[in-house]
Structure formats: C-alpha cells, structure tokens
Short mmCIF file of C-alpha atoms and ligand atoms in Angstrom, two decimals:
data_model
loop_
_atom_site.label_atom_id
_atom_site.label_comp_id
_atom_site.label_asym_id
_atom_site.label_seq_id
_atom_site.Cartn_x
_atom_site.Cartn_y
_atom_site.Cartn_z
CA MET A 8 -46.01 28.17 -18.39
CA PRO A 9 -43.59 30.67 -16.85
CA ILE A 10 -42.86 33.77 -18.84
CA LEU A 11 -39.14 34.20 -19.19
CA LYS A 12 -37.70 37.19 -17.50
CA GLU A 13 -36.96 40.14 -19.72
CA GLN A 14 -35.41 42.92 -17.74
CA ASN A 15 -36.16 46.43 -18.72
CA PRO A 16 -33.25 48.48 -17.46
CA SER A 17 -34.74 51.84 -18.36
CA ALA A 18 -36.00 54.09 -15.59
CA ILE A 19 -39.73 54.18 -14.90
CA THR A 20 -41.35 57.42 -15.92
CA LEU A 21 -43.62 59.13 -13.49
CA PRO A 22 -47.23 59.93 -14.28
CA THR A 23 -47.23 63.33 -15.91
CA PRO A 24 -50.49 64.74 -14.55
CA VAL A 25 -49.36 64.38 -10.97
CA ALA A 26 -45.63 64.57 -11.36
CA GLU A 27 -45.02 67.26 -13.91
CA ILE A 28 -44.00 70.00 -11.62
CA ARG A 29 -42.25 72.56 -13.70
CA HIS A 30 -39.07 72.40 -11.76
CA PRO A 31 -36.89 75.26 -12.93
CA ALA A 32 -34.01 73.86 -14.92
CA HIS A 33 -31.48 75.54 -12.69
CA ARG A 34 -28.35 73.81 -11.54
CA PRO A 35 -27.86 72.57 -9.00
CA HIS A 36 -31.25 70.99 -8.39
CA ARG A 37 -32.45 71.74 -4.90
CA VAL A 38 -33.93 68.82 -3.03
CA VAL A 39 -35.04 68.45 0.58
CA LEU A 40 -33.33 65.48 2.23
CA ILE A 41 -35.04 63.94 5.25
CA PRO A 42 -32.81 61.06 6.43
CA GLY A 43 -35.35 59.99 9.08
CA ASP A 44 -34.43 57.53 11.82
CA GLY A 45 -33.53 53.86 12.30
CA ILE A 46 -31.74 52.77 9.13
CA GLY A 47 -32.88 56.00 7.42
CA PRO A 48 -29.63 57.98 7.85
CA GLU A 49 -27.57 55.00 6.61
CA VAL A 50 -29.57 54.45 3.43
CA ALA A 51 -29.88 58.21 2.87
CA GLU A 52 -26.10 58.72 3.03
CA ALA A 53 -25.58 55.83 0.62
CA THR A 54 -28.16 57.26 -1.78
CA VAL A 55 -26.72 60.77 -1.70
CA ARG A 56 -23.31 59.31 -2.60
CA ALA A 57 -24.81 57.35 -5.49
CA VAL A 58 -26.78 60.35 -6.83
CA GLU A 59 -23.66 62.51 -6.66
CA ALA A 60 -21.72 59.86 -8.57
CA THR A 61 -24.12 60.29 -11.50
CA GLY A 62 -22.57 63.73 -11.95
CA ILE A 63 -25.86 65.54 -11.44
CA SER A 64 -25.46 68.54 -9.22
CA VAL A 65 -27.90 68.49 -6.32
CA GLU A 66 -28.01 70.90 -3.41
CA TRP A 67 -29.49 68.98 -0.47
CA GLU A 68 -31.47 70.84 2.15
CA ARG A 69 -31.00 68.39 5.00
CA ILE A 70 -33.70 68.31 7.65
CA GLU A 71 -33.64 66.15 10.75
CA LEU A 72 -37.01 64.57 11.49
CA ASN A 73 -37.22 61.78 14.04
CA ALA A 74 -38.82 60.92 17.39
CA LYS A 75 -36.43 63.32 19.21
CA THR A 76 -37.08 66.36 16.98
CA ILE A 77 -40.80 65.60 17.02
CA ALA A 78 -40.76 65.61 20.85
CA GLU A 79 -38.79 68.89 20.86
CA HIS A 80 -41.08 70.66 18.37
CA GLY A 81 -44.30 69.20 19.72
CA GLY A 82 -45.56 68.25 16.25
CA VAL A 83 -44.74 65.79 13.48
CA LEU A 84 -44.30 68.50 10.85
CA PRO A 85 -42.15 71.32 12.21
CA ASN A 86 -42.05 74.57 10.24
CA THR A 87 -38.51 73.79 9.04
CA VAL A 88 -39.91 70.84 7.07
CA LEU A 89 -42.90 72.71 5.67
CA ASP A 90 -40.84 75.79 4.78
CA ALA A 91 -38.22 73.72 2.95
CA LEU A 92 -40.83 71.69 1.09
CA GLY A 93 -42.75 74.86 0.27
CA LEU A 94 -39.61 76.24 -1.34
CA PHE A 95 -38.08 73.19 -3.03
CA ARG A 96 -41.21 71.07 -3.61
CA VAL A 97 -39.26 67.85 -4.00
CA ALA A 98 -37.91 65.62 -1.23
CA LEU A 99 -35.98 62.43 -0.80
CA LYS A 100 -37.10 60.91 2.45
CA GLY A 101 -35.92 58.08 4.66
CA PRO A 102 -38.29 56.31 7.06
CA VAL A 103 -39.45 57.90 10.30
CA GLY A 104 -40.75 55.39 12.85
CA THR A 105 -44.32 55.73 14.13
CA PRO A 106 -45.19 54.48 17.62
CA ILE A 107 -47.72 51.63 17.52
CA GLY A 108 -51.04 52.01 19.33
CA GLY A 109 -50.40 55.53 20.66
CA GLY A 110 -47.91 58.41 20.57
CA PHE A 111 -47.51 60.79 17.66
CA GLN A 112 -49.25 60.55 14.29
CA SER A 113 -47.39 59.05 11.32
CA VAL A 114 -45.14 61.60 9.61
CA ASN A 115 -46.00 60.12 6.24
CA LEU A 116 -49.69 60.49 6.86
CA ALA A 117 -49.21 64.10 7.95
CA LEU A 118 -47.05 64.91 4.91
CA ARG A 119 -49.52 63.32 2.50
CA LYS A 120 -52.38 65.30 3.97
CA LYS A 121 -50.54 68.60 4.28
CA LEU A 122 -49.06 68.53 0.76
CA ASN A 123 -51.99 66.69 -0.81
CA LEU A 124 -49.76 63.90 -2.09
CA PHE A 125 -52.69 61.93 -3.40
CA ALA A 126 -50.94 59.25 -5.41
CA ASN A 127 -48.58 56.64 -4.08
CA LEU A 128 -46.64 54.94 -6.83
CA ARG A 129 -44.73 51.70 -6.29
CA PRO A 130 -43.05 50.02 -9.24
CA VAL A 131 -42.26 46.37 -8.44
CA ARG A 132 -39.82 44.53 -10.69
CA ASN A 133 -37.42 41.60 -10.31
CA MET A 134 -33.80 42.53 -9.84
CA PRO A 135 -31.56 40.91 -12.44
CA GLY A 136 -29.75 37.86 -11.10
CA LEU A 137 -31.47 37.92 -7.72
CA LYS A 138 -32.79 34.47 -6.90
CA THR A 139 -36.28 34.58 -5.46
CA ARG A 140 -39.22 32.17 -5.62
CA PHE A 141 -40.38 34.12 -8.67
CA SER A 142 -37.12 34.81 -10.48
CA ASP A 143 -38.14 32.64 -13.44
CA VAL A 144 -41.06 34.91 -14.32
CA CYS A 145 -41.09 38.55 -15.31
CA ILE A 146 -42.63 40.63 -12.56
CA ASP A 147 -43.10 44.17 -13.74
CA LEU A 148 -46.08 45.77 -12.09
CA VAL A 149 -46.94 49.18 -10.77
CA ILE A 150 -49.19 49.88 -7.82
CA PHE A 151 -51.13 53.13 -7.88
CA ARG A 152 -52.51 53.61 -4.40
CA GLU A 153 -54.89 56.38 -3.38
CA ASN A 154 -53.06 58.10 -0.58
CA THR A 155 -55.40 60.45 1.24
CA GLU A 156 -58.53 58.70 2.41
CA SER A 157 -60.20 55.29 3.02
CA LEU A 158 -59.39 53.96 6.51
CA TYR A 159 -56.48 56.42 6.70
CA SER A 160 -58.84 59.34 7.20
CA GLY A 161 -57.74 59.27 10.86
CA LEU A 162 -61.39 59.47 11.97
CA GLU A 163 -61.47 57.08 14.89
CA HIS A 164 -63.41 57.43 18.09
CA ARG A 165 -64.65 55.52 21.09
CA VAL A 166 -68.39 55.06 20.89
CA ALA A 167 -68.73 53.49 24.34
CA PRO A 168 -66.38 51.64 26.68
CA GLY A 169 -65.02 48.68 24.73
CA VAL A 170 -66.48 49.90 21.41
CA VAL A 171 -64.58 51.96 18.82
CA GLU A 172 -65.30 53.13 15.30
CA SER A 173 -62.90 53.89 12.43
CA LEU A 174 -64.42 55.66 9.47
CA LYS A 175 -63.60 54.61 5.94
CA VAL A 176 -64.05 57.63 3.73
CA ILE A 177 -64.21 57.29 -0.06
CA THR A 178 -64.93 60.31 -2.23
CA ARG A 179 -65.72 60.63 -5.92
CA LYS A 180 -63.12 63.38 -6.28
CA ALA A 181 -60.20 61.38 -4.86
CA SER A 182 -61.23 58.18 -6.64
CA LEU A 183 -61.46 59.89 -10.05
CA ARG A 184 -58.14 61.64 -9.46
CA ILE A 185 -56.21 58.43 -8.71
CA ALA A 186 -57.94 56.55 -11.54
CA LYS A 187 -57.02 59.28 -14.03
CA SER A 188 -53.39 59.22 -12.85
CA ALA A 189 -53.17 55.45 -13.21
CA PHE A 190 -54.72 55.36 -16.69
CA ALA A 191 -52.67 58.30 -17.93
CA PHE A 192 -49.55 56.54 -16.68
CA ALA A 193 -50.60 53.28 -18.35
CA ARG A 194 -51.19 55.01 -21.68
CA ARG A 195 -47.90 56.87 -21.61
CA GLU A 196 -45.89 53.80 -20.62
CA GLY A 197 -47.61 51.52 -23.13
CA ARG A 198 -49.00 49.31 -20.38
CA ARG A 199 -51.86 47.12 -21.43
CA ARG A 200 -53.93 46.41 -18.37
CA VAL A 201 -55.26 48.33 -15.38
CA THR A 202 -56.88 46.32 -12.58
CA ALA A 203 -58.99 48.04 -9.94
CA ILE A 204 -58.75 46.39 -6.51
CA HIS A 205 -61.80 46.44 -4.24
CA LYS A 206 -64.05 44.67 -1.76
CA ALA A 207 -67.30 46.00 -3.21
CA ASN A 208 -69.06 42.68 -2.66
CA ILE A 209 -69.05 43.57 1.06
CA LEU A 210 -68.39 47.31 1.14
CA LYS A 211 -71.01 47.99 -1.48
CA ILE A 212 -71.35 51.73 -1.02
CA SER A 213 -67.75 52.84 -0.36
CA ASP A 214 -65.82 50.49 -2.64
CA GLY A 215 -68.80 50.59 -5.00
CA LEU A 216 -68.19 54.33 -5.49
CA PHE A 217 -64.48 53.71 -6.04
CA LEU A 218 -65.27 51.14 -8.73
CA ARG A 219 -67.79 53.35 -10.51
CA CYS A 220 -65.13 56.07 -10.74
CA CYS A 221 -62.57 53.61 -12.12
CA ARG A 222 -65.06 52.35 -14.72
CA ARG A 223 -65.89 55.89 -15.78
CA VAL A 224 -62.23 56.76 -16.36
CA ALA A 225 -61.57 53.38 -18.05
CA ARG A 226 -64.09 54.29 -20.80
CA GLU A 227 -61.75 57.10 -21.86
CA TYR A 228 -58.92 54.59 -22.43
CA PRO A 229 -60.37 51.96 -24.77
CA GLU A 230 -56.94 50.66 -25.77
CA ILE A 231 -56.21 49.62 -22.17
CA ARG A 232 -57.78 46.46 -20.83
CA TYR A 233 -59.67 47.26 -17.64
CA ASP A 234 -60.69 44.67 -15.10
CA GLU A 235 -61.40 44.33 -11.41
CA LEU A 236 -60.20 42.01 -8.66
CA ILE A 237 -61.56 41.59 -5.16
CA VAL A 238 -58.65 42.34 -2.84
CA ASP A 239 -58.37 38.84 -1.37
CA ASN A 240 -58.31 37.34 -4.86
CA ALA A 241 -55.73 39.97 -5.86
CA ALA A 242 -53.50 38.76 -3.00
CA MET A 243 -53.76 35.21 -4.33
CA GLN A 244 -53.14 36.26 -7.95
CA LEU A 245 -50.05 38.14 -6.79
CA VAL A 246 -48.51 35.00 -5.33
CA THR A 247 -49.68 32.59 -8.02
CA ARG A 248 -49.51 34.57 -11.29
CA PRO A 249 -47.69 37.84 -10.58
CA GLU A 250 -46.42 38.02 -14.17
CA THR A 251 -49.98 38.55 -15.43
CA LEU A 252 -50.56 41.73 -13.43
CA ASP A 253 -49.67 45.13 -14.79
CA VAL A 254 -51.05 48.32 -13.19
CA LEU A 255 -52.98 47.87 -9.94
CA LEU A 256 -55.28 50.74 -9.04
CA THR A 257 -56.18 50.59 -5.36
CA PRO A 258 -57.82 52.45 -2.51
CA ASN A 259 -55.50 53.30 0.35
CA LEU A 260 -55.43 50.33 2.73
CA TYR A 261 -55.49 47.58 0.09
CA GLY A 262 -52.59 49.25 -1.73
CA ASP A 263 -50.59 49.44 1.48
CA ILE A 264 -50.95 45.73 2.18
CA LEU A 265 -50.55 44.53 -1.40
CA SER A 266 -47.46 46.62 -2.02
CA ASP A 267 -45.57 44.96 0.86
CA LEU A 268 -46.74 41.60 -0.47
CA ALA A 269 -45.51 42.55 -3.95
CA ALA A 270 -42.18 43.68 -2.48
CA GLY A 271 -41.82 40.20 -1.00
CA LEU A 272 -42.15 38.67 -4.47
CA VAL A 273 -39.07 40.43 -5.81
CA GLY A 274 -36.72 40.13 -2.84
CA GLY A 275 -38.19 42.03 0.08
CA LEU A 276 -38.74 45.46 1.52
CA GLY A 277 -35.14 46.59 0.98
CA ILE A 278 -35.57 46.75 -2.78
CA VAL A 279 -38.77 48.47 -3.78
CA PRO A 280 -38.88 52.23 -4.46
CA GLY A 281 -41.80 54.58 -4.09
CA ALA A 282 -43.07 58.07 -4.68
CA ASN A 283 -45.82 60.16 -3.11
CA LEU A 284 -47.08 62.57 -5.72
CA GLY A 285 -49.35 65.55 -5.70
CA GLU A 286 -50.08 68.39 -8.06
CA THR A 287 -47.36 70.61 -6.66
CA HIS A 288 -45.08 68.46 -4.50
CA ALA A 289 -43.40 65.09 -4.67
CA VAL A 290 -41.77 63.03 -1.93
CA PHE A 291 -39.68 60.01 -2.93
CA GLU A 292 -39.08 57.23 -0.44
CA ALA A 293 -38.48 53.51 -0.23
CA VAL A 294 -41.27 51.17 0.79
CA HIS A 295 -39.56 49.92 3.95
CA GLY A 296 -39.85 51.29 7.47
CA ASN A 297 -37.02 52.31 9.79
CA ALA A 298 -36.08 48.68 10.60
CA PRO A 299 -34.87 49.27 14.19
CA ASP A 300 -33.66 45.66 14.40
CA ILE A 301 -30.75 46.37 12.04
CA ALA A 302 -30.25 50.12 12.57
CA GLY A 303 -26.63 51.16 13.20
CA LYS A 304 -25.21 47.84 12.02
CA GLY A 305 -24.18 49.10 8.59
CA ILE A 306 -26.03 46.31 6.76
CA ALA A 307 -29.21 48.07 5.60
CA ASN A 308 -30.00 47.65 1.93
CA PRO A 309 -30.11 51.09 0.26
CA THR A 310 -31.58 49.75 -3.03
CA GLY A 311 -35.12 50.93 -2.28
CA LEU A 312 -34.04 54.50 -1.59
CA MET A 313 -31.54 54.51 -4.47
CA GLN A 314 -34.27 53.38 -6.86
CA SER A 315 -36.55 56.05 -5.37
CA ALA A 316 -33.78 58.55 -6.13
CA ALA A 317 -33.82 57.32 -9.73
CA LEU A 318 -37.55 58.15 -9.84
CA LEU A 319 -36.70 61.54 -8.37
CA LEU A 320 -34.04 62.20 -11.01
CA THR A 321 -36.56 61.37 -13.74
CA HIS A 322 -38.97 63.75 -12.07
CA LEU A 323 -36.33 66.48 -12.19
CA GLY A 324 -35.89 65.89 -15.91
CA GLU A 325 -32.58 64.04 -15.45
CA ARG A 326 -33.69 60.89 -17.20
CA THR A 327 -30.25 59.86 -18.43
CA ALA A 328 -28.82 60.06 -14.93
CA ALA A 329 -31.83 58.09 -13.64
CA GLU A 330 -31.25 55.35 -16.19
CA ARG A 331 -27.53 55.24 -15.41
CA LEU A 332 -28.24 54.90 -11.70
CA GLU A 333 -30.76 52.10 -12.27
CA THR A 334 -28.41 50.30 -14.64
CA ALA A 335 -25.55 50.55 -12.12
CA ILE A 336 -27.77 49.09 -9.36
CA HIS A 337 -28.86 46.27 -11.70
CA ASP A 338 -25.23 45.58 -12.61
CA VAL A 339 -24.35 45.16 -8.93
CA TYR A 340 -27.22 42.65 -8.55
CA ARG A 341 -26.14 40.81 -11.69
CA GLU A 342 -22.58 40.63 -10.35
CA ALA A 343 -23.95 39.34 -6.98
CA ARG A 344 -20.71 40.06 -5.10
CA TYR A 345 -21.71 43.06 -3.03
CA LEU A 346 -25.27 42.36 -1.93
CA THR A 347 -26.51 43.06 1.59
CA PRO A 348 -27.66 40.24 3.93
CA ASP A 349 -31.42 40.79 3.39
CA VAL A 350 -30.97 39.63 -0.22
CA GLY A 351 -28.59 36.80 0.55
CA GLY A 352 -25.24 38.62 0.45
CA ALA A 353 -22.69 39.49 3.10
CA ALA A 354 -21.78 43.02 2.07
CA SER A 355 -22.29 46.18 4.09
CA THR A 356 -24.32 49.19 3.02
CA ALA A 357 -21.04 50.94 2.19
CA ASP A 358 -19.71 47.98 0.11
CA PHE A 359 -22.91 47.89 -1.93
CA THR A 360 -22.80 51.66 -2.42
CA ASP A 361 -19.12 51.59 -3.47
CA ALA A 362 -19.98 48.91 -6.03
CA VAL A 363 -22.83 51.01 -7.46
CA ILE A 364 -20.51 54.00 -7.67
CA ARG A 365 -17.79 51.94 -9.41
CA HIS A 366 -20.33 50.93 -12.05
CA LEU A 367 -21.45 54.54 -12.45
CA GLU A 368 -17.87 55.61 -12.99
CA LEU A 369 -17.17 53.02 -15.68
CA PRO A 370 -16.89 54.55 -19.14
CA ALA A 371 -20.28 54.46 -20.93
CA ALA A 372 -19.13 51.87 -23.50
CA ALA A 373 -17.83 49.43 -20.85
P1 ATP B 416 -43.32 50.41 8.96
O1 ATP B 416 -44.56 49.90 9.60
O2 ATP B 416 -42.62 51.52 9.67
O3 ATP B 416 -43.45 50.61 7.48
P2 ATP B 416 -42.48 47.73 8.70
O4 ATP B 416 -43.35 47.05 9.66
O5 ATP B 416 -42.84 47.64 7.23
O6 ATP B 416 -42.26 49.24 9.11
P3 ATP B 416 -39.67 47.63 8.51
O7 ATP B 416 -39.14 48.60 9.48
O8 ATP B 416 -39.66 48.06 7.10
O9 ATP B 416 -41.07 47.14 8.97
O10 ATP B 416 -38.86 46.28 8.63
C1 ATP B 416 -39.42 45.00 8.45
C2 ATP B 416 -38.27 43.99 8.36
O11 ATP B 416 -37.63 44.13 7.11
C3 ATP B 416 -37.24 44.23 9.44
O12 ATP B 416 -36.94 43.03 10.10
C4 ATP B 416 -36.04 44.75 8.70
O13 ATP B 416 -34.84 44.21 9.19
C5 ATP B 416 -36.25 44.37 7.25
N1 ATP B 416 -35.89 45.52 6.39
C6 ATP B 416 -36.65 46.57 6.09
N2 ATP B 416 -35.99 47.44 5.31
C7 ATP B 416 -34.77 46.92 5.11
C8 ATP B 416 -33.62 47.36 4.39
N3 ATP B 416 -33.61 48.51 3.70
N4 ATP B 416 -32.53 46.58 4.42
C9 ATP B 416 -32.52 45.41 5.08
N5 ATP B 416 -33.57 44.94 5.78
C10 ATP B 416 -34.70 45.68 5.80
#
C-alpha cells in the first residue's frame, strides 16, 4: 500500500562530524563561487540571486573554471581555485564538463582528492505538487557515498595491447570514516535505518572489507536498524519500494549510479542537491552535469543548485535562511506556474528564479 506523501519542508542538516567547520560568524559570509560551464553559469546566477533574496549577506569570490581556463593554466585546479578554497573553505560550484575517454581529469575528482572531501551527500525527496511516477509515495532518502576511492582511484593502466586494468581500492580507514558519518547523521536526524550497499557476493575481499567496517560502526548505533543490500537489488528496491529506503551508505561507484537513479524518481537531475564534505572544506553542488544540450537557452532548472545552496546556508549556521529558501522553492513547485521544461513546465530559468524570489519576499505570515 502506498505511503501517503508527507512533505517535510525543513532544511536537511548536514552531518556534524564532517561538516562542522567552525566558520567564523563574520558577516558577510565569504563563499567561493565556481559557476563552471555549460548550464553552470545560468544556474549559478539564478542561485546567487535567490541566496541574496534571503537577506543573508554573502561575499562571493567568483572563480572561472572551465575547459578554456583549464587549457590556459595547464591543470584542472589552478592556484586561484586552491588559494580561494584554502582561505574561504566553502564553495558553491556549478558543473564543469569532463571530456569522455581522454582529455583532462575530472575537476570534481581532483577537488575531492585535493581537499579530502570524503563524503558525498545527496538528499533525495519528492517536490511538493510535482507529478512523477512516484508522487503518491513519500520518498525521503539520503545517499552517503564514499568519495575518494573504489574504482575512482584513477589507477588504470594498459597491461598489454588490448588489455587494461582499473584498480578498485577499498581501505578500512575510508570505509570507517564514511560509515561513521552516515550513522552520526542518521542519529542526529532521527532516521531509523541505514542500508549498506555492496557487491560482496562477487567482490568478496574489497566490498567484504567495506561491509565489515559498516557492521562495526553499526554496533555503536543500536537504535538504528542496519541492513545490507546487494547493489543490483538496491537498484530494484529503489524503483519498486523507494519509500522504504532511508539512509544508503555506499562505496563510490555504486553511490554515483544509484544517486542518478534516485534523482530520476523525484523528477530528474535538475532537482537534486548535493554536498562534498571533508573535515576542513565543503563544496556544494547539484547532482547534474553541465548539460551542453540546453546550455545558453535560458531553460536550465536551477532547483538542484538552489537546494545545494540551502545546504550551504545550513552549513554556515544560517538555518532559518536555508529553511526559507527551501520553503520558497517548494511553494513555486506547489504553485506549478513557473516550472522549467525538464519538470513539465514552460518557464525560463529567470522566470523560475523570479518566482522563488517573490515567495522569499512575501511577509513571513503570508
Ligand atoms: P555528467 O556526466 O557531467 O555528470 P550527465 O551525463 O549526468 O553529466 P547532464 O549534463 O547532467 O548529464 O545532463 C543529462 C540530461 O539531463 C541532459 O539531457 C540535460 O538536458 C538534462 N539536465 C541536466 N541538468 C539539468 C538541469 N539543471 N535543467 C534541465 N535539464 C537538465
């Protein structure tokens, strides 16, 4: 029987152990802004407007990072980016395209490694009023993806002509760290279930180590139900009973794939926010890529980056502003007049953003 949708309009809190960077309570907040390329600059501009409409004072350190600047600097992480992040520690980032099958390394991968952003957090929830195949059930799950190893170790080589190897690296240290973050988050947010995702029936040693670490941490959280799902079964559960899933704790590659799948359940890539978190730095960005097919057309959906900005505001201690921003976005979905084409509307990025801002500017009691 479907569980009726109960929307929780309050902002998602970030996991304290990884996210609690003691950001000095100075005003304005100083945040690095990387618009990126493709639709990145369009959704970044929209998001900056929405954040400013919350009344929170933010000083943006804007840094251009795209295929052109990467070619000019000869590296994916120029010093300007590292210096700014070293100083401000928090960034709002749009997508930067990565060439497929050759060319430069992914900027995201480089940032995660350089800043040790070991946890990737993706909250996936239905948007109020948005009709999807699953809008009659309450989807409210959070994916905690290990961000630094597994098949993303970048260790690939050619063994012989026509034969290549990619190394999947799993360590106890990284597995314990992500498991602790996920369980601590679950406890703080009153979530009841953490599910570790694996393929340890085949990858007995690597995913076996990941599972042993998850089990060890789970013993410290007896009030939280812990279980395990093989990744292929997890994919099926996501499309058949998504309302039963709560916190998914995953190694790197499985989390990457399942989080796009989960985004599809609630309306697509344009909606879902994300955060890459480490002990000292945090980078907030939407799940989607740079979507070259719609870049420059003014129709990109900025919801994912706006909701990522709400996570960022929470991270900066501006929880009220974060909740107001999320509520305004939800109100625009409920109203269903100014939605972008990817979610069935006909509005432009600017129309959607204006509508969010109008809701933010309404008196609190309205
Ligand atoms: P990457 O591999 O860089 O993460 P991707 O393969 O996930 O990218 P995207 O660039 O995110 O692909 O785009 C996939 C499809 O989703 C595209 O056709 C694009 O039009 C659509 N899309 C992605 N993001 C948005 C958005 N914010 N608004 C509207 N449509 C979007």
